[in-house]
Amino acid sequence: MTTVIVGAGHAGFQGAATLRQRGYEGAITLVAGELGLPYQRPPLSKDLLHGETTAEAVAFRPAAFYEKKGIGLRAGDPVTGIDRGARHVDLASGTRLPYKQLVIATGARNRELAVPGTDLDGVLALRSLTEAKALAERLGAARSVAVIGGGFIGLEVAAAANQHGARVTVIEALERTMARVVSPLMAAHVTGVHEQHGTAVMLGGRVAALLDDGDGRVAGVELKDGSRVEADLVVVAVGIVPDVELADAAGLRLENGIVVDEHLRTEDPAIWAIGDCAAFPLPNGGARVRLESVQNAADHARTAAAGILGSSIPYDATPWFWTNQHSCRVQIAGLVAGHDEAVVRGDRSAGAFSVFCFRGDDLLGVESVNAPRDHLAARKLLAGRTTLSREQAADPASDLKALAAAGQPDPVA
Ligand SMILES: Cc1cc2nc3c(=O)[nH]c(=O)nc-3n(C[C@H](O)[C@H](O)[C@H](O)COP(=O)(O)OP(=O)(O)OC[C@H]3O[C@@H](n4cnc5c(N)ncnc54)[C@H](O)[C@@H]3O)c2cc1C
């Protein structure tokens, strides 16, 4: 029995590790498109840019781990095709690997910015360790940095650039930052912290072109309204697109990602898709979504590994995310999109509070900034589908942990 895992990011690595942990005795081959040891991505836009960790320290495990666990790591030899009929994959080197079970964990790649000038020297993006090292090297010398895209990664890069002493401008096309993942209230708080540090945040800014200094180096950004932002370093962080080409060429169904069922299995019973590339149904008849987080990748991997080992437990994890920007450690439990009321708990002026996002009486998600206890309790409340009233959410005296443990609301005095 052989399992081949395509992609050695958070999902692929966790899939291989979990299979072994749970006693899988077949062969496992983990095929990595990139050279080197598989590594974690979150530190790339945080500790690595702040000089607080090294490229070596971000590896999941040392090389000896793969040997000890009998995981065949093939690094720098990407899969080029899947033959579903014959059940094998082809690698760039010409090697052919047969499989009994195939796990597609190809993740995502950066969305490109379709304007002139993106090939100029000094225009960078951030997804891989190689890109992170290049950015870390340039940040030290940059005097003015323009970050295009005010999502998590763009804002983390902006915070790092600011702390390196550069003049920083964030250009966001929408009317607020982090619009896809956090409430307007939390976005305003975090954006305000960037501004207090001297970063300019331009909302509704549409980029027309990146400007050439006449010598092939970037000199700034031109916006569609004709205004210009000077910059000797431009970071493009306008989101990602799932890496689905292999699945597409193999005839698997796509819908903003590779379509899987509640067990993370594609329509081909021998093929699973997990992590950033997988479009999966939320529990209890919820919508089909594709999420981009370490929690999602790792929990998908655990569910698929269990499935390969014969269990049929559906995927039911509560999503959670985090981002660190300046003094803000933001943690989000649940999915807040579509909420109609935001209830604040804690002291906004002290920079430590949570936002409970409700739709009707349903708690959809909780965003916490520098309030890790609220976050942990929120994850339990959401996992247990505990009913919480707005009064309980807002009252710092109500014990969220106890409510989550009891799985029942306590009467509000
Ligand atoms: C800079 C940065 C910071 C982040 N910070 C956070 C954070 O703070 N918190 C959080 O929750 N999430 C964070 N994320 C998101 C998180 O890292 C991703 O959600 C997670 O990595 C998804 O894991 P994955 O395995 O699905 O995909 P990936 O990590 O993208 O891994 C997929 C791998 O597959 C490989 N691959 C693709 N095609 C092939 C092929 N044909 N053959 C072989 N290999 C292939 C790719 O090279 C890649 O290494 C961050 C992401 C980035 C880029």
Coordinates of C-alpha atoms and ligand atoms in Angstrom, one line a residue:
M1 CA 0.0 0.0 0.0
T2 CA 1.6 3.3 -1.1
T3 CA 0.5 6.8 -0.4
V4 CA 1.9 9.6 -2.5
I5 CA 1.5 13.2 -1.1
V6 CA 2.0 16.0 -3.6
G7 CA 3.2 19.1 -1.9
A8 CA 5.2 19.4 1.3
G9 CA 3.7 22.5 2.9
H10 CA 1.7 22.5 6.1
A11 CA -0.9 20.1 4.8
G12 CA 1.4 17.6 3.0
F13 CA 3.9 17.5 5.9
Q14 CA 1.2 17.0 8.5
G15 CA -0.5 14.3 6.4
A16 CA 2.7 12.3 6.2
A17 CA 3.5 12.7 9.9
T18 CA -0.1 11.8 11.0
L19 CA -0.1 8.7 8.9
R20 CA 3.0 7.4 10.6
Q21 CA 1.8 8.6 14.1
R22 CA -1.4 6.6 13.6
G23 CA 0.4 3.4 12.6
Y24 CA 0.2 3.4 8.8
E25 CA 2.6 0.8 7.6
G26 CA 2.6 1.4 3.8
A27 CA 5.2 3.4 1.9
I28 CA 4.8 7.2 2.0
T29 CA 6.4 9.5 -0.6
L30 CA 6.2 13.2 0.1
V31 CA 6.9 15.1 -3.1
A32 CA 8.1 18.6 -2.7
G33 CA 8.2 21.1 -5.6
E34 CA 10.9 23.1 -3.8
L35 CA 14.4 22.1 -2.9
G36 CA 15.4 21.8 0.8
L37 CA 13.5 20.7 3.9
P38 CA 9.8 21.4 4.1
Y39 CA 9.2 24.6 6.2
Q40 CA 6.6 26.7 8.0
R41 CA 5.2 29.8 6.3
P42 CA 3.9 32.0 9.1
P43 CA 7.4 33.0 10.4
L44 CA 8.3 34.2 6.8
S45 CA 6.3 37.4 7.2
K46 CA 6.9 37.8 10.9
D47 CA 10.0 36.6 12.8
L48 CA 12.2 36.1 9.7
L49 CA 11.5 39.7 8.5
H50 CA 12.1 41.0 12.0
G51 CA 15.5 39.2 12.2
E52 CA 14.2 37.1 15.1
T53 CA 14.6 33.7 13.4
T54 CA 16.7 32.1 10.7
A55 CA 15.8 30.3 7.4
E56 CA 17.1 27.1 8.9
A57 CA 14.9 27.4 12.0
V58 CA 11.6 27.4 10.1
A59 CA 11.9 23.8 8.9
F60 CA 9.2 21.6 10.3
R61 CA 11.7 18.9 11.2
P62 CA 15.4 18.0 10.5
A63 CA 16.3 15.6 7.7
A64 CA 16.7 12.8 10.2
F65 CA 12.9 12.9 11.0
Y66 CA 12.0 11.7 7.5
E67 CA 14.5 8.9 7.5
K68 CA 13.5 7.8 11.0
K69 CA 9.8 7.8 10.1
G70 CA 10.2 6.1 6.7
I71 CA 8.9 9.1 4.8
G72 CA 10.5 9.3 1.4
L73 CA 11.0 13.0 0.8
R74 CA 11.6 13.9 -2.9
A75 CA 12.6 17.6 -2.8
G76 CA 12.8 19.8 -5.9
D77 CA 11.2 17.2 -8.2
P78 CA 7.6 18.4 -8.7
V79 CA 4.8 16.2 -9.9
T80 CA 4.0 17.0 -13.6
G81 CA 1.0 14.8 -14.2
I82 CA -1.4 12.3 -12.6
D83 CA -2.6 9.2 -14.4
R84 CA -5.8 8.3 -12.6
G85 CA -6.5 5.2 -14.7
A86 CA -3.0 3.7 -14.1
R87 CA -2.8 5.2 -10.6
H88 CA 0.6 6.8 -10.9
V89 CA 2.2 10.3 -10.9
D90 CA 5.0 11.5 -13.1
L91 CA 7.7 13.7 -11.7
A92 CA 9.8 16.4 -13.5
S93 CA 12.8 14.1 -13.3
G94 CA 11.0 11.5 -15.4
T95 CA 10.4 9.2 -12.3
R96 CA 7.0 7.5 -12.2
L97 CA 5.5 6.8 -8.8
P98 CA 2.6 4.4 -8.4
Y99 CA 0.0 5.1 -5.7
K100 CA -2.8 3.4 -4.0
Q101 CA -3.9 6.6 -2.3
L102 CA -2.9 10.1 -3.6
V103 CA -3.1 13.2 -1.5
I104 CA -3.0 16.5 -3.4
A105 CA -1.6 19.2 -1.1
T106 CA -0.3 21.7 -3.7
G107 CA -1.4 24.8 -1.8
A108 CA -1.5 28.1 -3.6
R109 CA 0.6 30.7 -5.3
N110 CA 0.6 34.4 -5.2
R111 CA -1.9 36.2 -7.4
E112 CA -0.2 38.4 -9.9
L113 CA -0.7 42.1 -10.3
A114 CA -1.7 42.8 -13.9
V115 CA 0.0 46.2 -14.4
P116 CA 3.1 47.3 -16.2
G117 CA 6.4 47.3 -14.2
T118 CA 6.0 44.2 -12.0
D119 CA 9.3 42.8 -13.5
L120 CA 11.4 45.8 -12.3
D121 CA 14.2 45.2 -9.8
G122 CA 12.9 45.9 -6.3
V123 CA 9.4 44.4 -6.9
L124 CA 9.0 41.5 -4.6
A125 CA 6.3 39.0 -3.4
L126 CA 6.2 36.7 -0.5
R127 CA 5.1 33.1 -0.4
S128 CA 8.2 30.9 -0.4
L129 CA 11.3 30.8 1.9
T130 CA 13.4 32.0 -1.1
E131 CA 11.2 35.0 -1.5
A132 CA 11.3 35.7 2.2
K133 CA 15.0 35.6 2.3
A134 CA 15.2 38.0 -0.7
L135 CA 12.7 40.4 1.1
A136 CA 14.5 40.2 4.4
E137 CA 17.8 41.2 2.7
R138 CA 16.2 44.2 0.9
L139 CA 14.2 45.5 3.9
G140 CA 17.4 46.5 5.8
A141 CA 18.4 48.9 3.0
A142 CA 15.0 50.2 1.8
R143 CA 14.2 53.8 2.5
S144 CA 10.6 53.8 1.2
V145 CA 8.4 50.8 0.9
A146 CA 5.1 50.5 -0.9
V147 CA 3.0 47.5 0.0
I148 CA 0.2 46.7 -2.5
G149 CA -2.5 44.8 -0.7
G150 CA -3.8 45.4 2.9
G151 CA -4.5 41.8 3.8
F152 CA -2.7 39.8 6.6
I153 CA 0.5 39.3 4.7
G154 CA 0.7 42.9 3.3
L155 CA 0.2 44.4 6.7
E156 CA 2.7 42.0 8.4
V157 CA 5.3 43.1 5.8
A158 CA 4.3 46.7 6.4
A159 CA 4.9 46.4 10.1
A160 CA 8.3 44.8 9.5
A161 CA 9.3 47.5 7.0
N162 CA 8.2 50.2 9.4
Q163 CA 10.3 48.7 12.2
H164 CA 13.3 48.6 9.9
G165 CA 13.0 52.4 9.7
A166 CA 11.5 52.7 6.2
R167 CA 8.7 55.1 5.2
V168 CA 5.8 52.8 4.5
T169 CA 2.7 53.2 2.4
V170 CA 0.1 50.4 2.2
I171 CA -2.2 50.6 -0.9
E172 CA -5.4 48.7 -0.5
A173 CA -8.0 48.6 -3.4
L174 CA -11.0 48.1 -1.1
E175 CA -12.5 50.6 1.4
R176 CA -10.9 48.8 4.3
T177 CA -8.0 46.5 5.2
M178 CA -8.3 42.7 5.8
A179 CA -11.9 42.9 4.4
R180 CA -12.1 39.2 3.6
V181 CA -11.3 38.0 7.1
V182 CA -12.0 40.5 9.9
S183 CA -14.9 42.8 10.9
P184 CA -14.7 46.5 10.1
L185 CA -14.2 47.2 13.8
M186 CA -11.1 45.0 14.1
A187 CA -9.8 46.3 10.7
A188 CA -10.1 49.9 11.9
H189 CA -8.3 49.2 15.2
V190 CA -5.4 47.4 13.6
T191 CA -5.1 50.0 10.7
G192 CA -5.1 52.7 13.4
V193 CA -2.1 51.0 15.1
H194 CA -0.2 51.0 11.7
E195 CA -1.0 54.7 11.3
Q196 CA 0.2 55.5 14.8
H197 CA 3.5 54.1 13.8
G198 CA 3.7 56.4 10.9
T199 CA 2.6 54.1 8.1
A200 CA 0.3 55.7 5.5
V201 CA -2.7 53.5 4.6
M202 CA -4.4 54.4 1.3
L203 CA -7.9 52.8 1.0
G204 CA -9.6 52.5 -2.4
G205 CA -6.2 52.9 -4.1
R206 CA -6.1 51.4 -7.6
V207 CA -2.7 50.7 -9.0
A208 CA -2.1 51.7 -12.6
A209 CA 1.6 50.9 -13.0
L210 CA 4.9 50.4 -11.2
L211 CA 7.4 53.1 -12.1
D212 CA 10.9 52.7 -13.5
D213 CA 13.8 54.8 -12.2
G214 CA 15.2 54.8 -15.7
D215 CA 17.7 52.1 -14.8
G216 CA 15.4 49.1 -14.5
R217 CA 14.8 49.6 -10.8
V218 CA 11.4 50.4 -9.2
A219 CA 10.9 54.0 -8.2
G220 CA 7.3 54.0 -7.1
V221 CA 3.7 53.2 -7.8
E222 CA 1.3 55.2 -10.0
L223 CA -2.4 55.0 -9.1
K224 CA -5.3 55.2 -11.5
D225 CA -6.2 58.7 -10.2
G226 CA -2.8 59.9 -11.4
S227 CA -1.2 60.2 -7.9
R228 CA 2.1 58.6 -7.2
V229 CA 3.7 56.9 -4.2
E230 CA 7.5 56.9 -4.1
A231 CA 9.2 53.7 -3.2
D232 CA 12.5 51.9 -3.7
L233 CA 10.9 48.6 -2.7
V234 CA 7.5 47.4 -3.7
V235 CA 5.9 44.4 -2.2
V236 CA 2.9 42.9 -4.0
A237 CA 0.6 41.1 -1.6
V238 CA -2.7 40.9 -3.5
G239 CA -3.8 37.4 -2.4
I240 CA -3.3 33.9 -3.7
V241 CA -4.8 31.5 -6.2
P242 CA -5.1 27.8 -5.4
D243 CA -2.6 25.5 -7.3
V244 CA -5.1 23.3 -9.1
E245 CA -3.5 22.7 -12.5
L246 CA -2.6 19.1 -11.8
A247 CA -6.1 18.3 -10.6
D248 CA -7.6 20.1 -13.5
A249 CA -5.4 18.2 -16.0
A250 CA -6.5 15.0 -14.3
G251 CA -10.1 15.9 -14.8
L252 CA -11.0 16.4 -11.2
R253 CA -13.9 18.8 -10.4
L254 CA -12.9 22.4 -9.5
E255 CA -14.9 25.1 -7.8
N256 CA -12.5 27.8 -6.5
G257 CA -10.3 24.9 -5.5
I258 CA -10.4 21.1 -5.8
V259 CA -13.8 19.9 -4.9
V260 CA -13.8 17.4 -2.0
D261 CA -16.5 15.9 0.2
E262 CA -16.7 16.1 4.0
H263 CA -13.9 13.5 4.3
L264 CA -11.7 15.6 2.0
R265 CA -11.9 13.0 -0.7
T266 CA -12.3 14.1 -4.4
E267 CA -14.8 12.4 -6.7
D268 CA -12.0 9.8 -7.4
P269 CA -12.0 7.6 -4.3
A270 CA -8.2 7.1 -4.5
I271 CA -7.5 10.9 -4.4
W272 CA -7.8 13.4 -1.5
A273 CA -7.2 17.1 -1.6
I274 CA -6.3 19.1 1.5
G275 CA -5.2 22.6 2.7
D276 CA -5.2 25.8 0.7
C277 CA -6.0 24.0 -2.6
A278 CA -9.2 22.2 -1.3
A279 CA -12.8 23.5 -1.6
F280 CA -14.7 21.6 1.1
P281 CA -18.2 21.7 2.6
L282 CA -18.6 23.4 6.0
P283 CA -20.3 21.1 8.5
N284 CA -24.1 20.8 8.8
G285 CA -24.9 21.5 5.2
G286 CA -22.8 24.7 5.2
A287 CA -21.4 26.4 2.1
R288 CA -18.4 25.0 0.2
V289 CA -15.3 27.1 1.1
R290 CA -11.6 27.2 0.6
L291 CA -9.6 28.5 3.6
E292 CA -6.1 29.7 3.8
S293 CA -4.6 28.9 7.2
V294 CA -2.3 26.6 9.1
Q295 CA -5.1 25.2 11.2
N296 CA -7.1 24.3 8.2
A297 CA -4.2 22.7 6.4
A298 CA -3.1 20.6 9.5
D299 CA -6.6 19.6 10.5
H300 CA -7.5 18.6 6.9
A301 CA -4.4 16.5 6.9
R302 CA -5.4 14.7 10.1
T303 CA -8.9 14.0 8.7
A304 CA -7.5 12.7 5.3
A305 CA -4.9 10.5 7.1
A306 CA -7.7 9.0 9.3
G307 CA -9.7 8.4 6.1
I308 CA -6.8 6.6 4.4
L309 CA -6.6 4.5 7.6
G310 CA -10.2 3.5 7.2
S311 CA -12.1 5.9 9.5
S312 CA -15.1 7.8 8.2
I313 CA -15.2 10.8 10.5
P314 CA -16.2 13.9 8.6
Y315 CA -14.2 17.1 8.8
D316 CA -15.7 19.3 11.5
A317 CA -12.9 21.5 12.9
T318 CA -13.6 25.1 14.0
P319 CA -11.5 27.4 11.8
W320 CA -9.0 29.7 13.5
F321 CA -6.4 32.2 12.2
W322 CA -3.9 34.6 13.6
T323 CA -1.8 37.6 12.5
N324 CA 0.8 39.6 14.3
Q325 CA 1.2 43.3 13.4
H326 CA 3.1 45.7 15.6
S327 CA 1.7 45.3 19.1
C328 CA -1.4 43.5 17.9
R329 CA -1.7 39.8 18.2
V330 CA -5.0 39.1 16.5
Q331 CA -6.6 35.7 16.8
I332 CA -9.8 34.8 15.0
A333 CA -12.0 31.8 15.8
G334 CA -14.8 30.9 13.4
L335 CA -15.7 32.7 10.2
V336 CA -17.1 36.2 10.7
A337 CA -18.2 37.0 7.1
G338 CA -21.9 37.8 7.0
H339 CA -22.3 38.9 10.6
D340 CA -24.8 41.6 11.3
E341 CA -23.8 42.7 14.8
A342 CA -20.4 43.1 16.5
V343 CA -20.3 43.1 20.3
V344 CA -17.1 44.3 22.0
R345 CA -15.7 42.7 25.2
G346 CA -12.8 44.4 27.0
D347 CA -11.0 47.7 26.7
R348 CA -10.5 49.0 23.2
S349 CA -8.5 51.9 24.3
A350 CA -6.0 49.6 26.1
G351 CA -5.6 47.5 22.9
A352 CA -6.8 44.3 24.4
F353 CA -10.4 43.3 23.5
S354 CA -12.5 40.9 21.6
V355 CA -15.2 41.3 19.0
F356 CA -18.0 38.8 19.1
C357 CA -19.7 38.6 15.6
F358 CA -23.3 37.5 15.6
R359 CA -25.8 36.8 12.8
G360 CA -29.2 36.9 14.4
D361 CA -28.7 34.8 17.6
D362 CA -25.9 32.8 16.1
L363 CA -22.3 33.5 17.1
L364 CA -20.3 33.2 13.8
G365 CA -16.9 34.1 15.1
V366 CA -14.8 36.0 17.6
E367 CA -11.8 38.2 16.9
S368 CA -9.4 38.8 19.8
V369 CA -6.6 41.3 20.0
N370 CA -4.1 40.7 22.8
A371 CA -6.8 38.6 24.5
P372 CA -5.6 35.0 24.1
R373 CA -7.9 33.7 26.9
D374 CA -11.0 35.0 25.0
H375 CA -9.7 33.3 21.9
L376 CA -9.3 29.9 23.5
A377 CA -12.7 30.1 25.1
A378 CA -14.2 31.3 21.8
R379 CA -12.8 28.2 20.0
K380 CA -14.5 26.0 22.6
L381 CA -17.7 27.9 22.5
L382 CA -17.9 27.6 18.7
A383 CA -16.8 23.9 18.6
G384 CA -19.5 23.1 21.2
R385 CA -22.0 25.3 19.4
T386 CA -22.8 26.8 22.8
T387 CA -25.5 29.5 22.8
L388 CA -24.1 32.8 24.0
S389 CA -26.1 35.9 24.5
R390 CA -24.9 39.3 23.5
E391 CA -24.9 40.3 27.2
Q392 CA -22.7 37.4 28.1
A393 CA -20.4 38.2 25.3
A394 CA -20.0 41.8 26.3
D395 CA -19.8 41.3 30.1
P396 CA -16.2 40.8 31.2
A397 CA -17.5 39.2 34.4
S398 CA -19.1 36.3 32.5
D399 CA -16.8 33.3 32.6
L400 CA -16.5 32.3 28.9
K401 CA -14.3 29.3 29.7
A402 CA -16.9 27.9 32.2
L403 CA -19.7 28.6 29.7
A404 CA -17.8 26.7 27.0
A405 CA -17.1 23.8 29.4
A406 CA -20.8 23.6 30.4
G407 CA -21.9 23.9 26.8
Q408 CA -24.9 25.9 28.2
P409 CA -25.5 29.6 28.7
D410 CA -25.6 30.7 32.3
P411 CA -28.5 32.9 33.3
V412 CA -27.8 36.6 32.9
A413 CA -28.4 38.4 36.1
Ligands
LIG1 C1 4.2 34.6 4.4 C2 3.0 33.8 4.9 C3 2.6 34.0 6.2 C4 1.5 33.3 6.7 N1 1.1 33.4 8.0 C5 0.1 32.7 8.5 C6 -0.3 32.8 9.8 O1 0.2 33.6 10.6 N2 -1.3 32.0 10.3 C7 -2.0 31.1 9.4 O2 -2.9 30.4 9.9 N3 -1.6 31.0 8.1 C8 -0.6 31.8 7.6 N4 -0.3 31.7 6.3 C9 -1.0 30.8 5.4 C10 -0.5 29.3 5.6 O3 0.9 29.3 5.6 C11 -1.1 28.5 4.5 O4 -2.5 28.5 4.7 C12 -0.6 27.1 4.6 O5 0.8 27.1 4.3 C13 -1.3 26.1 3.6 O6 -0.7 24.9 3.6 P1 -0.7 24.0 2.3 O7 0.1 22.8 2.6 O8 -2.1 23.8 1.9 O9 -0.1 24.9 1.2 P2 1.4 25.4 1.0 O10 2.0 25.7 2.3 O11 1.4 26.5 0.0 O12 2.2 24.2 0.4 C14 2.0 23.6 -0.8 C15 3.3 23.1 -1.4 O13 3.0 22.3 -2.5 C16 4.1 22.5 -3.4 N5 3.7 22.1 -4.8 C17 2.8 22.8 -5.6 N6 2.7 22.1 -6.7 C18 3.5 21.0 -6.6 C19 3.8 19.9 -7.5 N7 3.2 19.9 -8.7 N8 4.6 19.0 -7.1 C20 5.2 19.0 -5.8 N9 5.0 20.1 -5.0 C21 4.1 21.0 -5.4 C22 4.4 24.0 -3.3 O14 5.7 24.3 -3.7 C23 4.3 24.2 -1.8 O15 5.5 24.0 -1.1 C24 0.8 32.4 5.8 C25 1.2 32.2 4.5 C26 2.3 33.0 4.0 C27 2.8 32.8 2.6

